[in-house]
Amino acid sequence: MKKDRKLLFLFVAAISIFRMIYVNFVPLVPQEAYYWKYAKNLALSYFDHPPMAAYTIAFFTWLGGDHVFFIRLGSILFSMGLMFLMYAITVRLFDNEKWALTSIIIINCSVLFSIGATIITPDVPFLFFWALIIYFLIRLKDSQHWKWWYFAGIGLGLALLSKYTAILIVPGIFIYILLSRSQRRWLLTVHPYLAILLALIVFTPVILWNYQHDWASFMFQSSRRFSGMNRLRLDFFGQLIGSQLGMLTPYIFFFVLVGWFNAGKKSFTERNEKYSLLFWISLPVYLVFTVSSFRSLVKMNWMAPAYVSSIIAGIAWLQSANSRWSNRFKKWFKPGIVFGLIIVIFMHLLPLVPLFPIRKGDTWTGWKELSKRVLEIKYEMGDDTFIFGHEYKIPSEITFYTPNHEETHSGEIIGEKGLQYSYWTNIDELVNRDAIFVTSNAHRYKNIGRLKAHFKTVEEDSPLKISYHNKIFRIFYIYRCYGYKGIGK
């Protein structure tokens, strides 16, 4: 026991120290630069996400400044906490520290969790608080003390402050409680319902922001997304499966799913509360996003919370079962984990060693060069020139990588979607000024009529080509725009 615990601390410390060094050498990806801009414009919440990632970045950059290390430090610490929580959950459920240590190894041999720990996104605090809720539910099961409901309620509120999909844990919890002989009595008490009320109180900043902005974020994340789900798309389902195989590796993906199905079987046939908890917590996530994938594109990270409990269920199945399937997975366990580790190492090297272009998958190349080029053009056009792009990615990167953090704008300048930028931009203040427009989408703006409708004159500048070893990695297209006319003028 003590040996396994010592290995846990050594493993977590080693991987966290590695990440603290590694993150200094990888440029901010667009999502991080965007959330960093959140942090520089602190608010109760934001158009496309709740505020936890922004608050995390704001806190650590307040401590250490606007350096990539401090922007990402919160992600590393949340991921460290997730590892300790998974260890604690496994030990409390199965009283086996070797299984617990194995769970930590597995999540770090998957691209989804290992690369995710080196960039700051809403998912990182979200997964931590999701696991924290599970831990509190286990303490509730073991102690039967009502106080754990309120700890879980606070955890739920913090998870909702991280990402809206935290709400999916609620139906899983209530089904688990309802089917549990020892737990269902709680449904006749006030504690679960007061815990939800407590979660809503913690979630109040997001509710207030939405109230002040015509419920814009709630509408964006619900009805506006579902409005596009009007026909069957088998290709989207195929993309979901493909992305999960890539993010977890095939072995871990199937190992996790088989373990989760086994947890469901034990929940129904044996009324085993340990497996029941692991099964029902994950079910709403699997169900909602799998069904959605037949109508809409599901992003590769959306399934992540379901894997937190499913990985533990998979380990328990692999170590305790003695069937043809479990024996096959045991046989391939080490090769499967080693293969996952190789993929993780490769993905860590990719931003550091530009071997070959990966087109849209490249989110880290060329930002410093672009920012330098834009500043040169602005110097030629005049200090009053403003900068914008057609979405959040390029403007956010330019703001971060210019020495004085130049103010930038997005598609709202030409009447397109600007996401949070629409709330930061005052169109009237920009009228009659010149601008620099930057995009990496040549096809979308091949016809510059989109730009000419809002400017008196538009001139295409020479594109900026980012090359390594005579291979073009990406191209930025730059336009000089004169005399901004505003929207609808």
Coordinates of C-alpha atoms in Angstrom, one line a residue:
M1 CA 0.0 0.0 0.0
K2 CA 2.7 2.5 1.0
K3 CA 4.8 1.6 -2.0
D4 CA 1.9 2.3 -4.4
R5 CA 1.2 5.6 -2.7
K6 CA 4.8 6.6 -2.9
L7 CA 4.7 5.7 -6.7
L8 CA 1.6 7.8 -7.0
F9 CA 3.3 10.9 -5.6
L10 CA 6.5 10.3 -7.6
F11 CA 4.5 9.8 -10.9
V12 CA 2.2 12.8 -10.4
A13 CA 5.2 15.0 -9.4
A14 CA 7.3 13.9 -12.3
I15 CA 4.6 14.4 -14.9
S16 CA 3.5 17.7 -13.5
I17 CA 7.1 19.1 -13.4
F18 CA 7.6 17.9 -17.0
R19 CA 4.4 19.8 -18.0
M20 CA 5.6 22.9 -16.2
I21 CA 8.7 22.9 -18.3
Y22 CA 7.1 21.8 -21.5
V23 CA 4.4 24.5 -21.6
N24 CA 7.0 27.2 -21.9
F25 CA 8.1 26.1 -25.3
V26 CA 4.7 25.7 -27.1
P27 CA 3.0 28.8 -28.4
L28 CA -0.5 29.6 -27.1
V29 CA -3.2 27.9 -29.3
P30 CA -6.1 30.1 -30.4
Q31 CA -8.5 28.9 -27.7
E32 CA -6.0 29.8 -25.0
A33 CA -5.4 33.2 -26.4
Y34 CA -9.2 33.8 -26.6
Y35 CA -9.6 32.7 -22.9
W36 CA -6.7 34.9 -22.0
K37 CA -8.6 37.8 -23.6
Y38 CA -11.5 36.8 -21.4
A39 CA -9.2 37.2 -18.4
K40 CA -8.1 40.6 -19.6
N41 CA -11.8 41.6 -19.8
L42 CA -13.2 40.0 -16.6
A43 CA -17.0 39.7 -16.5
L44 CA -19.6 37.6 -14.6
S45 CA -19.6 35.3 -17.6
Y46 CA -19.1 35.2 -21.4
F47 CA -21.0 34.5 -24.6
D48 CA -19.7 31.1 -25.4
H49 CA -18.5 29.7 -22.1
P50 CA -18.9 30.2 -18.3
P51 CA -16.1 32.1 -16.6
M52 CA -14.0 29.5 -14.7
A53 CA -11.2 29.3 -17.3
A54 CA -11.0 33.1 -17.4
Y55 CA -10.9 33.4 -13.6
T56 CA -8.1 30.8 -13.5
I57 CA -6.0 32.6 -16.0
A58 CA -6.7 36.0 -14.4
F59 CA -5.5 34.7 -11.0
F60 CA -2.3 33.1 -12.2
T61 CA -1.4 36.0 -14.6
W62 CA -2.1 38.4 -11.7
L63 CA 0.5 36.4 -9.7
G64 CA 3.1 36.1 -12.5
G65 CA 2.3 38.1 -15.5
D66 CA 1.1 37.4 -19.1
H67 CA 3.5 34.6 -19.7
V68 CA 2.5 31.3 -21.3
F69 CA 3.6 29.5 -18.1
F70 CA 1.2 31.4 -15.8
I71 CA -1.6 31.2 -18.4
R72 CA -1.3 27.4 -18.4
L73 CA -0.4 26.9 -14.8
G74 CA -4.0 26.5 -13.7
S75 CA -4.5 23.7 -16.2
I76 CA -1.5 21.8 -14.9
L77 CA -2.7 22.1 -11.3
F78 CA -6.3 21.1 -12.1
S79 CA -5.0 18.1 -14.0
M80 CA -2.8 17.2 -11.0
G81 CA -5.9 17.4 -8.8
L82 CA -7.8 15.2 -11.3
M83 CA -5.2 12.5 -11.0
F84 CA -5.4 12.5 -7.2
L85 CA -9.2 12.4 -7.3
M86 CA -9.2 9.4 -9.6
Y87 CA -6.8 7.7 -7.3
A88 CA -9.0 8.4 -4.3
I89 CA -12.2 7.4 -6.1
T90 CA -10.7 4.0 -7.1
V91 CA -9.3 3.3 -3.6
R92 CA -12.6 4.2 -1.9
L93 CA -14.6 2.1 -4.3
F94 CA -12.4 -1.0 -4.5
D95 CA -9.8 -0.6 -1.8
N96 CA -7.0 -1.4 -4.3
E97 CA -4.2 1.1 -4.7
K98 CA -2.7 -0.8 -7.6
W99 CA -5.9 -0.3 -9.6
A100 CA -5.9 3.3 -8.6
L101 CA -2.3 3.8 -9.8
T102 CA -3.2 2.1 -13.1
S103 CA -6.1 4.5 -13.6
I104 CA -3.6 7.4 -13.4
I105 CA -1.3 5.8 -15.9
I106 CA -4.1 5.2 -18.4
I107 CA -5.3 8.7 -18.5
N108 CA -1.8 10.0 -19.1
C109 CA -1.4 7.5 -22.0
S110 CA -4.2 9.1 -23.8
V111 CA -4.0 12.2 -26.0
L112 CA -7.3 13.5 -24.7
F113 CA -6.2 13.9 -21.1
S114 CA -2.4 14.3 -21.5
I115 CA -2.4 17.0 -24.1
G116 CA -5.4 18.6 -22.5
A117 CA -3.4 19.0 -19.3
T118 CA -0.9 21.3 -21.1
I119 CA -3.4 23.8 -22.4
I120 CA -6.0 25.9 -20.5
T121 CA -9.6 25.3 -21.7
P122 CA -12.9 25.1 -19.8
D123 CA -12.6 21.3 -19.9
V124 CA -9.7 21.2 -17.5
P125 CA -11.4 22.7 -14.4
F126 CA -14.6 21.1 -15.5
L127 CA -13.1 17.5 -15.4
F128 CA -11.6 18.3 -12.0
F129 CA -15.0 19.4 -10.5
W130 CA -16.8 16.5 -12.2
A131 CA -14.4 14.0 -10.5
L132 CA -14.8 16.0 -7.2
I133 CA -18.6 15.5 -7.4
I134 CA -18.1 11.7 -7.8
Y135 CA -15.8 11.6 -4.9
F136 CA -18.3 13.4 -2.7
L137 CA -21.0 10.9 -3.8
I138 CA -18.8 8.0 -2.7
R139 CA -18.3 9.7 0.7
L140 CA -22.1 10.0 0.9
K141 CA -22.5 6.3 0.1
D142 CA -19.9 5.3 2.7
S143 CA -20.9 7.6 5.6
Q144 CA -24.6 8.2 4.9
H145 CA -24.1 11.7 6.2
W146 CA -26.2 14.5 4.7
K147 CA -23.3 17.0 4.6
W148 CA -21.9 15.3 1.5
W149 CA -24.9 16.4 -0.5
Y150 CA -23.9 20.0 0.1
F151 CA -20.3 19.4 -0.8
A152 CA -21.6 17.8 -4.0
G153 CA -23.8 20.8 -4.6
I154 CA -20.9 23.2 -4.4
G155 CA -18.9 20.9 -6.7
L156 CA -21.8 21.0 -9.2
G157 CA -22.0 24.8 -9.1
L158 CA -18.2 25.1 -9.7
A159 CA -18.5 22.5 -12.5
L160 CA -21.3 24.6 -14.1
L161 CA -19.1 27.7 -13.8
S162 CA -16.6 25.7 -15.9
K163 CA -18.8 24.2 -18.6
Y164 CA -22.5 24.0 -19.2
T165 CA -22.4 20.2 -19.9
A166 CA -21.8 19.7 -16.2
I167 CA -25.6 19.6 -15.9
L168 CA -25.5 16.1 -17.5
I169 CA -24.2 14.6 -14.2
V170 CA -27.5 15.5 -12.5
P171 CA -29.8 12.9 -14.2
G172 CA -27.0 10.2 -13.7
I173 CA -26.9 11.0 -10.0
F174 CA -30.6 10.8 -9.5
I175 CA -31.0 7.5 -11.4
Y176 CA -28.2 6.1 -9.3
I177 CA -29.8 7.2 -6.1
L178 CA -33.2 6.0 -7.2
L179 CA -32.0 2.5 -8.0
S180 CA -29.9 2.2 -4.8
R181 CA -31.6 0.4 -1.9
S182 CA -29.5 2.2 0.6
Q183 CA -29.5 5.6 -1.0
R184 CA -33.0 6.2 -2.4
R185 CA -34.2 7.3 1.0
W186 CA -32.4 10.6 0.3
L187 CA -35.0 11.5 -2.3
L188 CA -37.6 11.9 0.5
T189 CA -35.4 14.4 2.3
V190 CA -34.6 18.0 1.5
H191 CA -30.9 17.5 1.1
P192 CA -30.6 16.6 -2.7
Y193 CA -32.9 19.5 -3.6
L194 CA -31.1 22.0 -1.4
A195 CA -27.8 20.8 -2.9
I196 CA -29.2 21.7 -6.4
L197 CA -30.3 25.1 -5.0
L198 CA -26.8 25.6 -3.6
A199 CA -25.3 24.7 -7.0
L200 CA -27.5 27.4 -8.6
I201 CA -26.4 29.9 -6.1
V202 CA -22.8 29.2 -7.0
F203 CA -23.8 29.4 -10.7
T204 CA -25.4 32.9 -10.1
P205 CA -22.8 34.9 -12.0
V206 CA -23.6 33.1 -15.2
I207 CA -27.3 33.6 -14.7
L208 CA -26.9 37.3 -14.0
W209 CA -24.7 37.8 -17.1
N210 CA -27.3 36.0 -19.2
Y211 CA -30.1 38.1 -17.7
Q212 CA -28.2 41.2 -18.5
H213 CA -27.6 40.1 -22.1
D214 CA -31.0 38.7 -23.2
W215 CA -30.0 35.1 -22.3
A216 CA -27.5 35.1 -25.2
S217 CA -25.2 32.4 -23.9
F218 CA -28.0 30.0 -22.9
M219 CA -29.6 30.5 -26.3
F220 CA -26.3 29.9 -28.1
Q221 CA -25.6 26.7 -26.3
S222 CA -29.1 25.3 -26.6
S223 CA -31.7 26.3 -29.2
R224 CA -29.3 27.8 -31.7
R225 CA -27.1 24.7 -31.7
F226 CA -30.1 22.3 -31.9
S227 CA -31.6 24.3 -34.8
G228 CA -29.0 22.9 -37.1
M229 CA -29.9 19.3 -36.2
N230 CA -32.4 18.9 -39.0
R231 CA -31.2 15.8 -40.9
L232 CA -29.5 12.5 -40.4
R233 CA -25.7 12.7 -40.7
L234 CA -24.0 9.3 -40.5
D235 CA -20.7 11.0 -41.4
F236 CA -20.8 13.0 -38.1
F237 CA -21.3 9.8 -36.1
G238 CA -18.3 8.3 -38.0
Q239 CA -16.2 11.4 -37.1
L240 CA -17.2 11.0 -33.5
I241 CA -16.0 7.4 -33.4
G242 CA -12.8 8.3 -35.3
S243 CA -12.0 11.2 -33.0
Q244 CA -12.4 9.1 -29.9
L245 CA -10.2 6.3 -31.3
G246 CA -7.6 9.0 -32.0
M247 CA -7.9 10.8 -28.6
L248 CA -7.9 7.6 -26.5
T249 CA -6.2 5.1 -28.9
P250 CA -8.2 2.1 -30.0
Y251 CA -7.1 -0.2 -27.1
I252 CA -8.0 2.3 -24.4
F253 CA -11.3 3.3 -26.2
F254 CA -12.6 -0.3 -26.4
F255 CA -11.2 -1.3 -23.0
V256 CA -13.0 1.7 -21.4
L257 CA -16.3 1.0 -23.2
V258 CA -16.3 -2.7 -22.3
G259 CA -15.5 -1.9 -18.7
W260 CA -18.4 0.6 -18.6
F261 CA -20.8 -2.0 -20.1
N262 CA -19.7 -4.5 -17.5
A263 CA -20.4 -1.9 -14.8
G264 CA -23.9 -1.6 -16.2
K265 CA -24.4 -5.3 -16.2
K266 CA -23.3 -5.6 -12.5
S267 CA -25.6 -2.7 -11.7
F268 CA -28.7 -4.5 -13.1
T269 CA -27.8 -8.1 -12.2
E270 CA -26.0 -7.8 -8.9
R271 CA -27.3 -4.5 -7.6
N272 CA -23.7 -3.5 -7.0
E273 CA -23.7 0.1 -5.9
K274 CA -20.0 0.7 -6.8
Y275 CA -20.5 -0.3 -10.4
S276 CA -23.9 1.4 -10.5
L277 CA -22.4 4.7 -9.6
L278 CA -19.7 4.4 -12.3
F279 CA -22.3 3.3 -14.9
W280 CA -25.0 5.9 -14.3
I281 CA -22.7 8.9 -13.9
S282 CA -21.4 8.3 -17.5
L283 CA -24.6 7.3 -19.2
P284 CA -26.1 10.7 -19.9
V285 CA -22.9 11.9 -21.5
Y286 CA -22.6 8.9 -23.8
L287 CA -26.3 9.0 -24.6
V288 CA -26.7 12.7 -25.3
F289 CA -23.5 13.1 -27.5
T290 CA -23.9 9.8 -29.3
V291 CA -27.5 10.7 -30.3
S292 CA -26.5 14.2 -31.2
S293 CA -23.7 13.0 -33.4
F294 CA -26.3 11.6 -35.9
R295 CA -27.5 15.2 -36.5
S296 CA -24.7 17.5 -35.5
L297 CA -20.9 17.6 -35.2
V298 CA -19.8 16.5 -31.7
K299 CA -16.3 17.8 -30.8
M300 CA -13.7 15.3 -29.7
N301 CA -13.4 16.5 -26.1
W302 CA -17.2 16.4 -25.2
M303 CA -17.1 12.8 -24.2
A304 CA -14.3 13.3 -21.7
P305 CA -16.3 13.5 -18.4
A306 CA -17.8 10.0 -19.1
Y307 CA -14.3 8.5 -19.4
V308 CA -13.4 9.6 -15.8
S309 CA -15.6 7.0 -14.3
S310 CA -15.5 4.6 -17.2
I311 CA -11.7 4.2 -17.0
I312 CA -12.1 3.2 -13.3
A313 CA -14.9 0.7 -14.3
G314 CA -12.6 -0.6 -17.1
I315 CA -9.7 -1.3 -14.7
A316 CA -12.0 -3.0 -12.2
W317 CA -13.4 -5.2 -14.9
L318 CA -10.0 -6.1 -16.3
Q319 CA -8.5 -7.0 -13.0
S320 CA -11.4 -8.9 -11.4
A321 CA -13.0 -10.6 -14.4
N322 CA -12.0 -14.0 -15.8
S323 CA -13.6 -14.3 -19.1
R324 CA -12.5 -14.7 -22.7
W325 CA -12.8 -11.0 -23.4
S326 CA -11.1 -9.9 -20.2
N327 CA -8.2 -12.3 -20.8
R328 CA -7.8 -10.9 -24.3
F329 CA -7.6 -7.4 -23.0
K330 CA -5.2 -8.4 -20.2
K331 CA -2.9 -10.0 -22.9
W332 CA -2.8 -6.8 -24.8
F333 CA -2.8 -4.4 -21.9
K334 CA 1.0 -3.5 -21.9
P335 CA 1.2 -3.2 -25.7
G336 CA -1.9 -1.1 -25.7
I337 CA -0.7 1.3 -23.0
V338 CA 2.8 1.5 -24.7
F339 CA 1.2 2.4 -28.0
G340 CA -0.8 5.1 -26.3
L341 CA 2.3 6.5 -24.7
I342 CA 4.1 6.6 -28.1
I343 CA 1.2 8.6 -29.6
V344 CA 1.3 10.9 -26.6
I345 CA 5.0 11.5 -27.0
F346 CA 4.6 12.1 -30.7
M347 CA 1.8 14.7 -30.1
H348 CA 4.0 16.5 -27.5
L349 CA 6.9 16.7 -30.0
L350 CA 4.7 17.9 -32.9
P351 CA 4.5 21.6 -31.9
L352 CA 8.2 21.6 -31.0
V353 CA 9.6 19.9 -34.2
P354 CA 7.8 21.0 -37.4
L355 CA 8.1 17.9 -39.4
F356 CA 5.2 18.2 -41.9
P357 CA 2.1 20.4 -42.4
I358 CA -1.1 19.2 -40.8
R359 CA -3.3 22.0 -42.3
K360 CA -6.3 22.8 -40.0
G361 CA -5.0 20.7 -37.2
D362 CA -2.0 23.1 -36.8
T363 CA -3.0 25.7 -34.1
W364 CA 0.4 26.8 -33.0
T365 CA 2.4 27.7 -36.1
G366 CA 3.2 31.2 -37.3
W367 CA 1.6 33.5 -34.7
K368 CA 4.7 35.5 -33.9
E369 CA 5.5 36.0 -37.6
L370 CA 2.0 37.1 -38.3
S371 CA 1.9 39.5 -35.4
K372 CA 5.2 41.1 -36.6
R373 CA 3.9 41.5 -40.1
V374 CA 0.6 43.1 -39.0
L375 CA 2.5 45.6 -36.8
E376 CA 4.7 46.5 -39.9
I377 CA 1.6 47.2 -42.0
K378 CA 0.0 49.2 -39.2
Y379 CA 3.1 51.3 -39.0
E380 CA 2.7 52.1 -42.7
M381 CA -1.0 52.7 -42.5
G382 CA -1.0 54.8 -39.3
D383 CA -1.5 54.4 -35.5
D384 CA -5.3 54.8 -35.9
T385 CA -5.6 51.6 -37.9
F386 CA -7.5 48.8 -36.2
I387 CA -7.1 45.0 -36.7
F388 CA -9.7 42.3 -37.2
G389 CA -10.2 38.8 -38.4
H390 CA -13.2 36.7 -39.4
E391 CA -13.3 34.6 -36.2
Y392 CA -11.8 34.7 -32.7
K393 CA -8.6 32.7 -33.4
I394 CA -6.4 35.1 -35.4
P395 CA -7.4 38.3 -33.5
S396 CA -6.8 36.7 -30.2
E397 CA -3.3 35.5 -31.2
I398 CA -2.4 38.9 -32.6
T399 CA -3.4 40.6 -29.4
F400 CA -1.3 38.2 -27.3
Y401 CA 1.8 38.2 -29.5
T402 CA 2.1 41.9 -30.2
P403 CA 4.3 43.7 -27.7
N404 CA 1.7 46.1 -26.5
H405 CA -1.2 43.6 -26.8
E406 CA -2.9 45.4 -29.7
E407 CA -6.7 45.6 -29.5
T408 CA -8.3 43.4 -32.1
H409 CA -11.8 42.7 -33.4
S410 CA -13.6 39.8 -35.1
G411 CA -16.3 39.2 -37.7
E412 CA -18.7 41.6 -36.0
I413 CA -16.9 44.3 -38.0
I414 CA -18.4 43.1 -41.3
G415 CA -21.7 41.8 -39.9
E416 CA -20.6 38.2 -39.2
K417 CA -20.6 36.3 -35.9
G418 CA -18.1 37.7 -33.4
L419 CA -18.9 35.6 -30.4
Q420 CA -17.6 37.4 -27.3
Y421 CA -15.9 40.0 -29.5
S422 CA -19.3 41.4 -30.3
Y423 CA -19.5 42.5 -26.6
W424 CA -16.1 44.0 -26.6
T425 CA -16.4 46.0 -29.9
N426 CA -17.9 49.5 -30.2
I427 CA -18.7 49.8 -33.9
D428 CA -19.4 53.5 -33.7
E429 CA -15.9 54.3 -32.4
L430 CA -14.3 52.6 -35.4
V431 CA -16.3 54.3 -38.2
N432 CA -14.1 56.2 -40.7
R433 CA -10.9 54.5 -39.5
D434 CA -8.7 52.3 -41.6
A435 CA -8.2 48.6 -40.8
I436 CA -6.1 45.5 -41.4
F437 CA -8.1 42.3 -42.1
V438 CA -6.3 38.9 -41.6
T439 CA -7.7 35.5 -42.5
S440 CA -6.4 32.0 -43.2
N441 CA -9.5 31.1 -45.2
A442 CA -8.7 32.0 -48.7
H443 CA -11.8 30.5 -50.2
R444 CA -14.2 32.4 -47.9
Y445 CA -12.8 35.8 -48.8
K446 CA -11.7 35.1 -52.4
N447 CA -14.4 37.5 -53.4
I448 CA -13.6 40.6 -51.4
G449 CA -17.1 42.0 -51.8
R450 CA -17.7 41.0 -48.2
L451 CA -15.1 43.6 -47.2
K452 CA -15.9 46.2 -49.8
A453 CA -19.4 46.4 -48.5
H454 CA -18.1 47.9 -45.2
F455 CA -15.0 49.9 -46.5
K456 CA -14.5 52.6 -49.1
T457 CA -11.5 50.8 -50.5
V458 CA -9.9 47.4 -50.0
E459 CA -6.5 46.3 -51.2
E460 CA -5.1 42.7 -51.0
D461 CA -1.6 42.6 -49.5
S462 CA 0.9 39.9 -50.3
P463 CA 0.1 36.7 -48.3
L464 CA 2.3 35.6 -45.4
K465 CA 3.6 32.1 -46.0
I466 CA 4.9 30.2 -43.0
S467 CA 7.5 27.6 -44.1
Y468 CA 9.9 25.1 -42.6
H469 CA 12.4 23.1 -44.6
N470 CA 10.8 24.4 -47.9
K471 CA 7.4 23.2 -46.9
I472 CA 4.5 25.6 -46.5
F473 CA 2.7 25.0 -43.1
R474 CA 0.1 27.7 -43.4
I475 CA -0.8 30.9 -45.3
F476 CA -2.3 34.1 -43.9
Y477 CA -4.1 36.4 -46.2
I478 CA -3.9 40.1 -45.4
Y479 CA -6.1 43.0 -46.6
R480 CA -5.6 46.7 -46.2
C481 CA -9.1 48.3 -45.7
Y482 CA -9.6 52.1 -45.9
G483 CA -12.5 54.1 -44.6
Y484 CA -14.7 51.9 -42.4
K485 CA -18.4 52.5 -43.0
G486 CA -19.8 50.5 -40.1
I487 CA -22.6 48.0 -40.4
G488 CA -25.5 48.5 -42.7
K489 CA -24.2 51.8 -44.2

